[in-house]
Amino acid sequence: MINSTQVSYFTFGAYFDIGLFKYLFFLIIMCFYAVIICANLLLIVVICMNRSLHEPMYLFLVSLFVNELHGSTGLFPFLLVQILSDIHTVSAPFCFLQIYCVYTYATIQFHNLSIMSYDRYLAICYPLQYNTRMTANKVSVLIALTWLYPFVGVAVTISLSVPLQLCGNIINKVYCDNYSIVKLACSDTRVNNLYGLIYTCLVVFGPLILILYTYVKIFKVCFSGSKQTRQKAVSTCTPHLASLINFSFGSFFEILQSRFDMSSVPMMLRNLLSLYFLTCQPIFNPLMYGLQMSKIRSLCKSLIFGKTLTDA
């Protein structure tokens, strides 16, 4: 047996030699990361600078965009280094740090999407009571819980994995993954598996149940309401639903790949599916909300083309 304190580094088994193409991939990914940073920062600045956007829906969007920066920063710099490296290794402490960033990102994302659906539910189903039900204090509490709960929950996950006795140090992925490390353990992992299963169910199914409930109520109001109510629901819910479906799709493949034997699937396809929710979501959200929401779109144009921003 090899104690985890003796494993000073992990080796990634999913990388393969692509010759000089690695410089092309490096350039593409670096440009993609730069677009993610610029797009999310632009929307954060636009919302924060305009008092007309200091409403619950837009404040939840700021939380969403900050999380996109958090998640992509936990992956892209590391990925860029690995692409140019001939030896694909990472130190154990840095590996666990990346796990912490990726797992908190995924958890915060699900919780952000759930509180946004709750916000839309109140706005559409209870428009006259919305301001009394969604107060500034309630918004602050919801955003704080969205971030604090994942930080604590994932910290427990890491604290259970660090002491494990490992029989190897090869991770068959392109980035660090907690369950891949757990599978390397020689010691008893029942506590890790039980906690991981419970935590995953709470993180995934808890928010999904809330989202499904709120959208059932929203659709019920839309079908029985006026044309104006339906138009409002479509304009505000379409970006949210698209974001939820996109992220759920990527997360589903990541969980599937982590829990089941995917050796029959080509390595390149496995890598793409593994990276999907960490690479596509951070650019999908700012583009979707920036293009679909008229207030944000007009203010972004004003900022980009140098016109005076107003606090209308």
PDB file of C-alpha atoms in Angstrom:
ATOM      1  CA  MET A   1       0.000   0.000   0.000  1.00  0.00           C
ATOM      2  CA  ILE A   2       1.058   3.558  -0.721  1.00  0.00           C
ATOM      3  CA  ASN A   3      -0.054   6.175   1.759  1.00  0.00           C
ATOM      4  CA  SER A   4      -1.581   9.273   0.179  1.00  0.00           C
ATOM      5  CA  THR A   5       1.092  11.423   1.832  1.00  0.00           C
ATOM      6  CA  GLN A   6       3.699   9.510  -0.226  1.00  0.00           C
ATOM      7  CA  VAL A   7       1.907  10.238  -3.498  1.00  0.00           C
ATOM      8  CA  SER A   8       3.412  13.608  -4.326  1.00  0.00           C
ATOM      9  CA  TYR A   9       1.959  13.805  -7.834  1.00  0.00           C
ATOM     10  CA  PHE A  10      -0.652  12.318 -10.175  1.00  0.00           C
ATOM     11  CA  THR A  11      -0.190  11.374 -13.830  1.00  0.00           C
ATOM     12  CA  PHE A  12      -2.905  11.932 -16.443  1.00  0.00           C
ATOM     13  CA  GLY A  13      -3.481   8.977 -18.737  1.00  0.00           C
ATOM     14  CA  ALA A  14      -5.950  10.669 -21.103  1.00  0.00           C
ATOM     15  CA  TYR A  15      -3.404  12.859 -22.885  1.00  0.00           C
ATOM     16  CA  PHE A  16      -1.735  11.593 -26.053  1.00  0.00           C
ATOM     17  CA  ASP A  17       0.954  12.951 -28.363  1.00  0.00           C
ATOM     18  CA  ILE A  18      -0.429  15.303 -31.013  1.00  0.00           C
ATOM     19  CA  GLY A  19       2.922  16.664 -32.164  1.00  0.00           C
ATOM     20  CA  LEU A  20       3.030  20.275 -33.312  1.00  0.00           C
ATOM     21  CA  PHE A  21      -0.776  20.459 -33.233  1.00  0.00           C
ATOM     22  CA  LYS A  22      -0.445  21.109 -29.497  1.00  0.00           C
ATOM     23  CA  TYR A  23       0.478  24.725 -30.289  1.00  0.00           C
ATOM     24  CA  LEU A  24      -2.683  25.124 -32.362  1.00  0.00           C
ATOM     25  CA  PHE A  25      -4.803  23.624 -29.579  1.00  0.00           C
ATOM     26  CA  PHE A  26      -3.045  25.889 -27.076  1.00  0.00           C
ATOM     27  CA  LEU A  27      -3.879  28.972 -29.145  1.00  0.00           C
ATOM     28  CA  ILE A  28      -7.517  27.945 -29.653  1.00  0.00           C
ATOM     29  CA  ILE A  29      -8.085  27.214 -25.955  1.00  0.00           C
ATOM     30  CA  MET A  30      -6.281  30.393 -24.865  1.00  0.00           C
ATOM     31  CA  CYS A  31      -8.507  32.489 -27.175  1.00  0.00           C
ATOM     32  CA  PHE A  32     -11.578  30.641 -25.930  1.00  0.00           C
ATOM     33  CA  TYR A  33     -10.582  31.363 -22.301  1.00  0.00           C
ATOM     34  CA  ALA A  34     -10.007  35.045 -23.131  1.00  0.00           C
ATOM     35  CA  VAL A  35     -13.495  35.278 -24.691  1.00  0.00           C
ATOM     36  CA  ILE A  36     -15.017  33.661 -21.581  1.00  0.00           C
ATOM     37  CA  ILE A  37     -13.303  36.157 -19.273  1.00  0.00           C
ATOM     38  CA  CYS A  38     -14.242  39.176 -21.411  1.00  0.00           C
ATOM     39  CA  ALA A  39     -17.869  38.109 -21.952  1.00  0.00           C
ATOM     40  CA  ASN A  40     -18.574  37.364 -18.286  1.00  0.00           C
ATOM     41  CA  LEU A  41     -16.710  40.436 -17.000  1.00  0.00           C
ATOM     42  CA  LEU A  42     -18.572  42.643 -19.468  1.00  0.00           C
ATOM     43  CA  LEU A  43     -21.972  41.501 -18.206  1.00  0.00           C
ATOM     44  CA  ILE A  44     -20.900  41.751 -14.548  1.00  0.00           C
ATOM     45  CA  VAL A  45     -19.722  45.346 -15.107  1.00  0.00           C
ATOM     46  CA  VAL A  46     -22.866  46.298 -17.050  1.00  0.00           C
ATOM     47  CA  ILE A  47     -25.183  44.979 -14.329  1.00  0.00           C
ATOM     48  CA  CYS A  48     -23.178  46.463 -11.454  1.00  0.00           C
ATOM     49  CA  MET A  49     -22.838  49.913 -13.073  1.00  0.00           C
ATOM     50  CA  ASN A  50     -26.532  50.357 -13.872  1.00  0.00           C
ATOM     51  CA  ARG A  51     -28.992  50.894 -11.034  1.00  0.00           C
ATOM     52  CA  SER A  52     -31.829  49.967 -13.388  1.00  0.00           C
ATOM     53  CA  LEU A  53     -30.467  46.407 -13.336  1.00  0.00           C
ATOM     54  CA  HIS A  54     -30.170  46.176  -9.560  1.00  0.00           C
ATOM     55  CA  GLU A  55     -33.091  43.776  -9.412  1.00  0.00           C
ATOM     56  CA  PRO A  56     -33.123  40.203  -8.045  1.00  0.00           C
ATOM     57  CA  MET A  57     -33.073  38.560 -11.474  1.00  0.00           C
ATOM     58  CA  TYR A  58     -29.954  40.480 -12.561  1.00  0.00           C
ATOM     59  CA  LEU A  59     -28.201  40.050  -9.203  1.00  0.00           C
ATOM     60  CA  PHE A  60     -28.661  36.287  -9.542  1.00  0.00           C
ATOM     61  CA  LEU A  61     -27.136  36.617 -13.007  1.00  0.00           C
ATOM     62  CA  VAL A  62     -24.082  38.345 -11.521  1.00  0.00           C
ATOM     63  CA  SER A  63     -23.673  35.372  -9.189  1.00  0.00           C
ATOM     64  CA  LEU A  64     -23.964  33.062 -12.215  1.00  0.00           C
ATOM     65  CA  PHE A  65     -21.345  34.978 -14.229  1.00  0.00           C
ATOM     66  CA  VAL A  66     -18.917  35.167 -11.295  1.00  0.00           C
ATOM     67  CA  ASN A  67     -19.239  31.400 -10.953  1.00  0.00           C
ATOM     68  CA  GLU A  68     -18.416  30.977 -14.660  1.00  0.00           C
ATOM     69  CA  LEU A  69     -15.166  32.861 -14.038  1.00  0.00           C
ATOM     70  CA  HIS A  70     -14.525  30.719 -10.947  1.00  0.00           C
ATOM     71  CA  GLY A  71     -15.036  27.432 -12.787  1.00  0.00           C
ATOM     72  CA  SER A  72     -13.168  28.312 -15.966  1.00  0.00           C
ATOM     73  CA  THR A  73     -10.187  29.649 -13.983  1.00  0.00           C
ATOM     74  CA  GLY A  74     -10.058  26.321 -12.155  1.00  0.00           C
ATOM     75  CA  LEU A  75      -9.660  24.510 -15.489  1.00  0.00           C
ATOM     76  CA  PHE A  76      -8.241  26.573 -18.366  1.00  0.00           C
ATOM     77  CA  PRO A  77      -4.833  27.737 -17.003  1.00  0.00           C
ATOM     78  CA  PHE A  78      -4.163  24.155 -15.885  1.00  0.00           C
ATOM     79  CA  LEU A  79      -5.284  22.779 -19.278  1.00  0.00           C
ATOM     80  CA  LEU A  80      -3.041  25.217 -21.145  1.00  0.00           C
ATOM     81  CA  VAL A  81      -0.008  24.120 -19.144  1.00  0.00           C
ATOM     82  CA  GLN A  82      -0.771  20.439 -19.714  1.00  0.00           C
ATOM     83  CA  ILE A  83      -1.197  20.879 -23.479  1.00  0.00           C
ATOM     84  CA  LEU A  84       2.321  22.289 -23.844  1.00  0.00           C
ATOM     85  CA  SER A  85       3.880  19.857 -21.379  1.00  0.00           C
ATOM     86  CA  ASP A  86       5.553  16.630 -22.498  1.00  0.00           C
ATOM     87  CA  ILE A  87       5.005  15.012 -19.094  1.00  0.00           C
ATOM     88  CA  HIS A  88       1.397  15.271 -17.948  1.00  0.00           C
ATOM     89  CA  THR A  89       1.686  15.322 -14.175  1.00  0.00           C
ATOM     90  CA  VAL A  90       0.335  17.491 -11.380  1.00  0.00           C
ATOM     91  CA  SER A  91       1.270  17.790  -7.722  1.00  0.00           C
ATOM     92  CA  ALA A  92      -1.158  16.215  -5.263  1.00  0.00           C
ATOM     93  CA  PRO A  93      -2.019  19.505  -3.448  1.00  0.00           C
ATOM     94  CA  PHE A  94      -2.710  21.291  -6.734  1.00  0.00           C
ATOM     95  CA  CYS A  95      -4.800  18.350  -7.935  1.00  0.00           C
ATOM     96  CA  PHE A  96      -7.030  18.556  -4.857  1.00  0.00           C
ATOM     97  CA  LEU A  97      -7.243  22.334  -5.298  1.00  0.00           C
ATOM     98  CA  GLN A  98      -8.507  21.832  -8.844  1.00  0.00           C
ATOM     99  CA  ILE A  99     -11.047  19.265  -7.636  1.00  0.00           C
ATOM    100  CA  TYR A 100     -12.263  21.819  -5.119  1.00  0.00           C
ATOM    101  CA  CYS A 101     -12.674  24.503  -7.814  1.00  0.00           C
ATOM    102  CA  VAL A 102     -14.429  22.209 -10.318  1.00  0.00           C
ATOM    103  CA  TYR A 103     -16.779  20.623  -7.778  1.00  0.00           C
ATOM    104  CA  THR A 104     -17.745  23.934  -6.152  1.00  0.00           C
ATOM    105  CA  TYR A 105     -18.367  25.379  -9.623  1.00  0.00           C
ATOM    106  CA  ALA A 106     -20.741  22.551 -10.557  1.00  0.00           C
ATOM    107  CA  THR A 107     -22.605  22.735  -7.238  1.00  0.00           C
ATOM    108  CA  ILE A 108     -22.940  26.521  -7.304  1.00  0.00           C
ATOM    109  CA  GLN A 109     -24.182  26.304 -10.901  1.00  0.00           C
ATOM    110  CA  PHE A 110     -27.051  23.979 -10.007  1.00  0.00           C
ATOM    111  CA  HIS A 111     -28.017  26.103  -7.005  1.00  0.00           C
ATOM    112  CA  ASN A 112     -27.837  29.322  -9.028  1.00  0.00           C
ATOM    113  CA  LEU A 113     -30.145  27.868 -11.656  1.00  0.00           C
ATOM    114  CA  SER A 114     -32.589  26.691  -8.990  1.00  0.00           C
ATOM    115  CA  ILE A 115     -32.887  30.078  -7.234  1.00  0.00           C
ATOM    116  CA  MET A 116     -33.263  31.757 -10.632  1.00  0.00           C
ATOM    117  CA  SER A 117     -36.189  29.455 -11.420  1.00  0.00           C
ATOM    118  CA  TYR A 118     -37.692  30.292  -8.009  1.00  0.00           C
ATOM    119  CA  ASP A 119     -37.294  34.000  -8.791  1.00  0.00           C
ATOM    120  CA  ARG A 120     -39.075  33.592 -12.158  1.00  0.00           C
ATOM    121  CA  TYR A 121     -41.816  31.586 -10.425  1.00  0.00           C
ATOM    122  CA  LEU A 122     -42.525  34.447  -8.019  1.00  0.00           C
ATOM    123  CA  ALA A 123     -42.331  37.092 -10.758  1.00  0.00           C
ATOM    124  CA  ILE A 124     -44.778  35.277 -13.065  1.00  0.00           C
ATOM    125  CA  CYS A 125     -47.124  33.547 -10.613  1.00  0.00           C
ATOM    126  CA  TYR A 126     -47.217  36.288  -7.958  1.00  0.00           C
ATOM    127  CA  PRO A 127     -46.403  39.561  -9.779  1.00  0.00           C
ATOM    128  CA  LEU A 128     -48.256  41.796  -7.305  1.00  0.00           C
ATOM    129  CA  GLN A 129     -46.527  40.212  -4.287  1.00  0.00           C
ATOM    130  CA  TYR A 130     -43.101  39.834  -5.932  1.00  0.00           C
ATOM    131  CA  ASN A 131     -41.439  42.825  -4.246  1.00  0.00           C
ATOM    132  CA  THR A 132     -42.590  41.753  -0.785  1.00  0.00           C
ATOM    133  CA  ARG A 133     -41.619  38.103  -1.302  1.00  0.00           C
ATOM    134  CA  MET A 134     -38.252  38.707  -3.002  1.00  0.00           C
ATOM    135  CA  THR A 135     -36.724  41.362  -0.758  1.00  0.00           C
ATOM    136  CA  ALA A 136     -33.111  42.582  -0.830  1.00  0.00           C
ATOM    137  CA  ASN A 137     -32.341  40.618   2.341  1.00  0.00           C
ATOM    138  CA  LYS A 138     -33.792  37.445   0.850  1.00  0.00           C
ATOM    139  CA  VAL A 139     -31.719  37.894  -2.302  1.00  0.00           C
ATOM    140  CA  SER A 140     -28.565  38.313  -0.205  1.00  0.00           C
ATOM    141  CA  VAL A 141     -29.333  35.206   1.858  1.00  0.00           C
ATOM    142  CA  LEU A 142     -30.066  33.079  -1.230  1.00  0.00           C
ATOM    143  CA  ILE A 143     -26.843  34.127  -2.965  1.00  0.00           C
ATOM    144  CA  ALA A 144     -24.804  33.585   0.217  1.00  0.00           C
ATOM    145  CA  LEU A 145     -26.238  30.077   0.690  1.00  0.00           C
ATOM    146  CA  THR A 146     -25.643  29.305  -2.982  1.00  0.00           C
ATOM    147  CA  TRP A 147     -21.918  29.859  -2.427  1.00  0.00           C
ATOM    148  CA  LEU A 148     -21.373  28.829   1.217  1.00  0.00           C
ATOM    149  CA  TYR A 149     -23.059  25.413   1.050  1.00  0.00           C
ATOM    150  CA  PRO A 150     -20.883  24.141  -1.856  1.00  0.00           C
ATOM    151  CA  PHE A 151     -17.690  25.483  -0.274  1.00  0.00           C
ATOM    152  CA  VAL A 152     -18.394  23.506   2.906  1.00  0.00           C
ATOM    153  CA  GLY A 153     -19.792  20.401   1.195  1.00  0.00           C
ATOM    154  CA  VAL A 154     -16.893  20.021  -1.225  1.00  0.00           C
ATOM    155  CA  ALA A 155     -14.389  20.685   1.575  1.00  0.00           C
ATOM    156  CA  VAL A 156     -15.779  17.616   3.359  1.00  0.00           C
ATOM    157  CA  THR A 157     -15.408  15.601   0.134  1.00  0.00           C
ATOM    158  CA  ILE A 158     -11.744  16.612  -0.162  1.00  0.00           C
ATOM    159  CA  SER A 159     -11.052  15.948   3.531  1.00  0.00           C
ATOM    160  CA  LEU A 160     -12.318  12.366   3.082  1.00  0.00           C
ATOM    161  CA  SER A 161     -10.165  11.763  -0.011  1.00  0.00           C
ATOM    162  CA  VAL A 162      -6.836  13.209   1.140  1.00  0.00           C
ATOM    163  CA  PRO A 163      -6.116  10.543   3.848  1.00  0.00           C
ATOM    164  CA  LEU A 164      -6.889   7.583   1.538  1.00  0.00           C
ATOM    165  CA  GLN A 165      -4.177   5.002   1.003  1.00  0.00           C
ATOM    166  CA  LEU A 166      -3.543   4.814  -2.743  1.00  0.00           C
ATOM    167  CA  CYS A 167      -2.175   1.962  -4.848  1.00  0.00           C
ATOM    168  CA  GLY A 168      -1.462   4.113  -7.879  1.00  0.00           C
ATOM    169  CA  ASN A 169      -1.321   7.656  -9.166  1.00  0.00           C
ATOM    170  CA  ILE A 170      -2.671   7.505 -12.747  1.00  0.00           C
ATOM    171  CA  ILE A 171      -5.881   9.460 -13.455  1.00  0.00           C
ATOM    172  CA  ASN A 172      -7.467   8.555 -16.786  1.00  0.00           C
ATOM    173  CA  LYS A 173      -8.755  12.061 -17.467  1.00  0.00           C
ATOM    174  CA  VAL A 174      -7.381  15.416 -18.622  1.00  0.00           C
ATOM    175  CA  TYR A 175      -8.014  17.108 -15.279  1.00  0.00           C
ATOM    176  CA  CYS A 176      -8.274  16.059 -11.623  1.00  0.00           C
ATOM    177  CA  ASP A 177     -11.401  14.245 -10.541  1.00  0.00           C
ATOM    178  CA  ASN A 178     -12.235  13.123  -7.002  1.00  0.00           C
ATOM    179  CA  TYR A 179     -13.858   9.816  -7.905  1.00  0.00           C
ATOM    180  CA  SER A 180     -10.853   8.874 -10.065  1.00  0.00           C
ATOM    181  CA  ILE A 181      -8.673   9.265  -6.981  1.00  0.00           C
ATOM    182  CA  VAL A 182     -11.108   7.303  -4.822  1.00  0.00           C
ATOM    183  CA  LYS A 183     -10.922   4.430  -7.339  1.00  0.00           C
ATOM    184  CA  LEU A 184      -7.131   4.340  -6.841  1.00  0.00           C
ATOM    185  CA  ALA A 185      -7.543   3.675  -3.106  1.00  0.00           C
ATOM    186  CA  CYS A 186      -6.410   0.439  -1.464  1.00  0.00           C
ATOM    187  CA  SER A 187      -8.142   1.327   1.800  1.00  0.00           C
ATOM    188  CA  ASP A 188     -11.840   1.235   2.647  1.00  0.00           C
ATOM    189  CA  THR A 189     -13.785   3.837   0.637  1.00  0.00           C
ATOM    190  CA  ARG A 190     -17.316   3.118   1.851  1.00  0.00           C
ATOM    191  CA  VAL A 191     -17.547   6.446   3.687  1.00  0.00           C
ATOM    192  CA  ASN A 192     -16.318   8.311   0.588  1.00  0.00           C
ATOM    193  CA  ASN A 193     -18.791   6.520  -1.680  1.00  0.00           C
ATOM    194  CA  LEU A 194     -21.718   7.003   0.701  1.00  0.00           C
ATOM    195  CA  TYR A 195     -21.007  10.686   1.249  1.00  0.00           C
ATOM    196  CA  GLY A 196     -20.391  11.192  -2.488  1.00  0.00           C
ATOM    197  CA  LEU A 197     -23.686   9.528  -3.372  1.00  0.00           C
ATOM    198  CA  ILE A 198     -25.674  11.519  -0.792  1.00  0.00           C
ATOM    199  CA  TYR A 199     -23.978  14.794  -1.727  1.00  0.00           C
ATOM    200  CA  THR A 200     -24.513  14.218  -5.470  1.00  0.00           C
ATOM    201  CA  CYS A 201     -28.193  13.447  -4.924  1.00  0.00           C
ATOM    202  CA  LEU A 202     -28.667  16.585  -2.821  1.00  0.00           C
ATOM    203  CA  VAL A 203     -26.756  18.753  -5.304  1.00  0.00           C
ATOM    204  CA  VAL A 204     -28.490  17.401  -8.420  1.00  0.00           C
ATOM    205  CA  PHE A 205     -31.958  16.199  -7.443  1.00  0.00           C
ATOM    206  CA  GLY A 206     -32.706  18.869  -4.818  1.00  0.00           C
ATOM    207  CA  PRO A 207     -32.374  21.793  -7.262  1.00  0.00           C
ATOM    208  CA  LEU A 208     -33.985  19.811 -10.099  1.00  0.00           C
ATOM    209  CA  ILE A 209     -37.088  19.089  -8.003  1.00  0.00           C
ATOM    210  CA  LEU A 210     -37.404  22.803  -7.175  1.00  0.00           C
ATOM    211  CA  ILE A 211     -36.905  23.734 -10.836  1.00  0.00           C
ATOM    212  CA  LEU A 212     -39.482  21.210 -12.052  1.00  0.00           C
ATOM    213  CA  TYR A 213     -42.007  22.405  -9.443  1.00  0.00           C
ATOM    214  CA  THR A 214     -41.560  26.072 -10.340  1.00  0.00           C
ATOM    215  CA  TYR A 215     -41.844  25.443 -14.081  1.00  0.00           C
ATOM    216  CA  VAL A 216     -44.967  23.339 -13.678  1.00  0.00           C
ATOM    217  CA  LYS A 217     -46.515  26.325 -11.879  1.00  0.00           C
ATOM    218  CA  ILE A 218     -45.174  28.773 -14.480  1.00  0.00           C
ATOM    219  CA  PHE A 219     -46.553  26.769 -17.416  1.00  0.00           C
ATOM    220  CA  LYS A 220     -49.896  26.419 -15.639  1.00  0.00           C
ATOM    221  CA  VAL A 221     -50.147  30.216 -15.295  1.00  0.00           C
ATOM    222  CA  CYS A 222     -49.008  30.723 -18.900  1.00  0.00           C
ATOM    223  CA  PHE A 223     -51.608  28.403 -20.384  1.00  0.00           C
ATOM    224  CA  SER A 224     -54.405  29.960 -18.355  1.00  0.00           C
ATOM    225  CA  GLY A 225     -53.175  33.552 -18.538  1.00  0.00           C
ATOM    226  CA  SER A 226     -53.119  36.338 -21.102  1.00  0.00           C
ATOM    227  CA  LYS A 227     -50.902  36.641 -24.168  1.00  0.00           C
ATOM    228  CA  GLN A 228     -48.833  39.276 -22.370  1.00  0.00           C
ATOM    229  CA  THR A 229     -48.159  36.856 -19.484  1.00  0.00           C
ATOM    230  CA  ARG A 230     -47.035  34.170 -21.925  1.00  0.00           C
ATOM    231  CA  GLN A 231     -44.701  36.576 -23.709  1.00  0.00           C
ATOM    232  CA  LYS A 232     -43.149  37.672 -20.420  1.00  0.00           C
ATOM    233  CA  ALA A 233     -42.633  34.052 -19.378  1.00  0.00           C
ATOM    234  CA  VAL A 234     -41.035  33.119 -22.693  1.00  0.00           C
ATOM    235  CA  SER A 235     -38.675  36.125 -22.734  1.00  0.00           C
ATOM    236  CA  THR A 236     -37.421  35.591 -19.181  1.00  0.00           C
ATOM    237  CA  CYS A 237     -37.499  31.786 -18.973  1.00  0.00           C
ATOM    238  CA  THR A 238     -36.014  30.809 -22.345  1.00  0.00           C
ATOM    239  CA  PRO A 239     -32.384  31.696 -21.456  1.00  0.00           C
ATOM    240  CA  HIS A 240     -32.734  29.964 -18.096  1.00  0.00           C
ATOM    241  CA  LEU A 241     -34.181  26.776 -19.587  1.00  0.00           C
ATOM    242  CA  ALA A 242     -31.513  26.702 -22.311  1.00  0.00           C
ATOM    243  CA  SER A 243     -28.773  27.144 -19.697  1.00  0.00           C
ATOM    244  CA  LEU A 244     -30.254  24.413 -17.495  1.00  0.00           C
ATOM    245  CA  ILE A 245     -30.571  21.907 -20.356  1.00  0.00           C
ATOM    246  CA  ASN A 246     -27.047  22.623 -21.602  1.00  0.00           C
ATOM    247  CA  PHE A 247     -25.466  22.238 -18.154  1.00  0.00           C
ATOM    248  CA  SER A 248     -27.527  19.150 -17.281  1.00  0.00           C
ATOM    249  CA  PHE A 249     -26.489  17.535 -20.560  1.00  0.00           C
ATOM    250  CA  GLY A 250     -22.790  18.104 -19.838  1.00  0.00           C
ATOM    251  CA  SER A 251     -23.063  17.038 -16.183  1.00  0.00           C
ATOM    252  CA  PHE A 252     -24.923  13.855 -17.117  1.00  0.00           C
ATOM    253  CA  PHE A 253     -22.077  12.681 -19.349  1.00  0.00           C
ATOM    254  CA  GLU A 254     -19.484  13.584 -16.729  1.00  0.00           C
ATOM    255  CA  ILE A 255     -21.286  11.595 -14.002  1.00  0.00           C
ATOM    256  CA  LEU A 256     -21.833   8.718 -16.454  1.00  0.00           C
ATOM    257  CA  GLN A 257     -18.148   8.639 -17.345  1.00  0.00           C
ATOM    258  CA  SER A 258     -17.032   8.794 -13.717  1.00  0.00           C
ATOM    259  CA  ARG A 259     -19.287   6.014 -12.453  1.00  0.00           C
ATOM    260  CA  PHE A 260     -19.257   3.528 -15.359  1.00  0.00           C
ATOM    261  CA  ASP A 261     -16.659   1.826 -17.533  1.00  0.00           C
ATOM    262  CA  MET A 262     -16.312   3.905 -20.703  1.00  0.00           C
ATOM    263  CA  SER A 263     -13.212   2.164 -22.090  1.00  0.00           C
ATOM    264  CA  SER A 264     -15.113   1.183 -25.248  1.00  0.00           C
ATOM    265  CA  VAL A 265     -15.652   4.875 -26.083  1.00  0.00           C
ATOM    266  CA  PRO A 266     -12.810   6.533 -28.064  1.00  0.00           C
ATOM    267  CA  MET A 267     -10.456   8.555 -25.846  1.00  0.00           C
ATOM    268  CA  MET A 268     -10.953  11.770 -27.831  1.00  0.00           C
ATOM    269  CA  LEU A 269     -14.737  11.577 -27.429  1.00  0.00           C
ATOM    270  CA  ARG A 270     -14.401  10.853 -23.706  1.00  0.00           C
ATOM    271  CA  ASN A 271     -12.171  13.899 -23.285  1.00  0.00           C
ATOM    272  CA  LEU A 272     -14.609  16.144 -25.160  1.00  0.00           C
ATOM    273  CA  LEU A 273     -17.607  14.941 -23.139  1.00  0.00           C
ATOM    274  CA  SER A 274     -15.629  15.296 -19.912  1.00  0.00           C
ATOM    275  CA  LEU A 275     -14.727  18.913 -20.716  1.00  0.00           C
ATOM    276  CA  TYR A 276     -18.102  19.928 -22.155  1.00  0.00           C
ATOM    277  CA  PHE A 277     -19.788  21.327 -19.022  1.00  0.00           C
ATOM    278  CA  LEU A 278     -16.602  23.135 -17.966  1.00  0.00           C
ATOM    279  CA  THR A 279     -15.854  24.748 -21.329  1.00  0.00           C
ATOM    280  CA  CYS A 280     -19.201  25.354 -23.063  1.00  0.00           C
ATOM    281  CA  GLN A 281     -21.293  26.586 -20.131  1.00  0.00           C
ATOM    282  CA  PRO A 282     -19.035  29.575 -19.248  1.00  0.00           C
ATOM    283  CA  ILE A 283     -19.430  30.976 -22.774  1.00  0.00           C
ATOM    284  CA  PHE A 284     -22.993  29.734 -23.343  1.00  0.00           C
ATOM    285  CA  ASN A 285     -24.498  31.678 -20.410  1.00  0.00           C
ATOM    286  CA  PRO A 286     -23.159  35.180 -21.180  1.00  0.00           C
ATOM    287  CA  LEU A 287     -24.014  34.796 -24.869  1.00  0.00           C
ATOM    288  CA  MET A 288     -27.509  33.496 -24.132  1.00  0.00           C
ATOM    289  CA  TYR A 289     -28.397  36.144 -21.530  1.00  0.00           C
ATOM    290  CA  GLY A 290     -26.561  38.920 -23.349  1.00  0.00           C
ATOM    291  CA  LEU A 291     -28.413  38.276 -26.602  1.00  0.00           C
ATOM    292  CA  GLN A 292     -31.838  37.288 -25.272  1.00  0.00           C
ATOM    293  CA  MET A 293     -32.406  39.913 -22.567  1.00  0.00           C
ATOM    294  CA  SER A 294     -33.082  43.269 -24.218  1.00  0.00           C
ATOM    295  CA  LYS A 295     -31.992  45.450 -21.267  1.00  0.00           C
ATOM    296  CA  ILE A 296     -28.595  43.771 -21.011  1.00  0.00           C
ATOM    297  CA  ARG A 297     -28.153  43.713 -24.792  1.00  0.00           C
ATOM    298  CA  SER A 298     -28.798  47.458 -25.209  1.00  0.00           C
ATOM    299  CA  LEU A 299     -26.555  48.408 -22.295  1.00  0.00           C
ATOM    300  CA  CYS A 300     -23.744  46.177 -23.593  1.00  0.00           C
ATOM    301  CA  LYS A 301     -23.962  47.954 -26.955  1.00  0.00           C
ATOM    302  CA  SER A 302     -23.786  51.310 -25.172  1.00  0.00           C
ATOM    303  CA  LEU A 303     -20.701  50.271 -23.206  1.00  0.00           C
ATOM    304  CA  ILE A 304     -18.901  48.680 -26.163  1.00  0.00           C
ATOM    305  CA  PHE A 305     -19.569  51.538 -28.586  1.00  0.00           C
ATOM    306  CA  GLY A 306     -18.721  54.236 -26.049  1.00  0.00           C
ATOM    307  CA  LYS A 307     -22.152  55.745 -25.487  1.00  0.00           C
ATOM    308  CA  THR A 308     -23.104  57.139 -22.103  1.00  0.00           C
ATOM    309  CA  LEU A 309     -24.665  54.574 -19.811  1.00  0.00           C
ATOM    310  CA  THR A 310     -27.844  55.736 -18.182  1.00  0.00           C
ATOM    311  CA  ASP A 311     -29.517  54.724 -14.978  1.00  0.00           C
ATOM    312  CA  ALA A 312     -32.945  54.651 -16.540  1.00  0.00           C
TER     313      ALA A 312
END
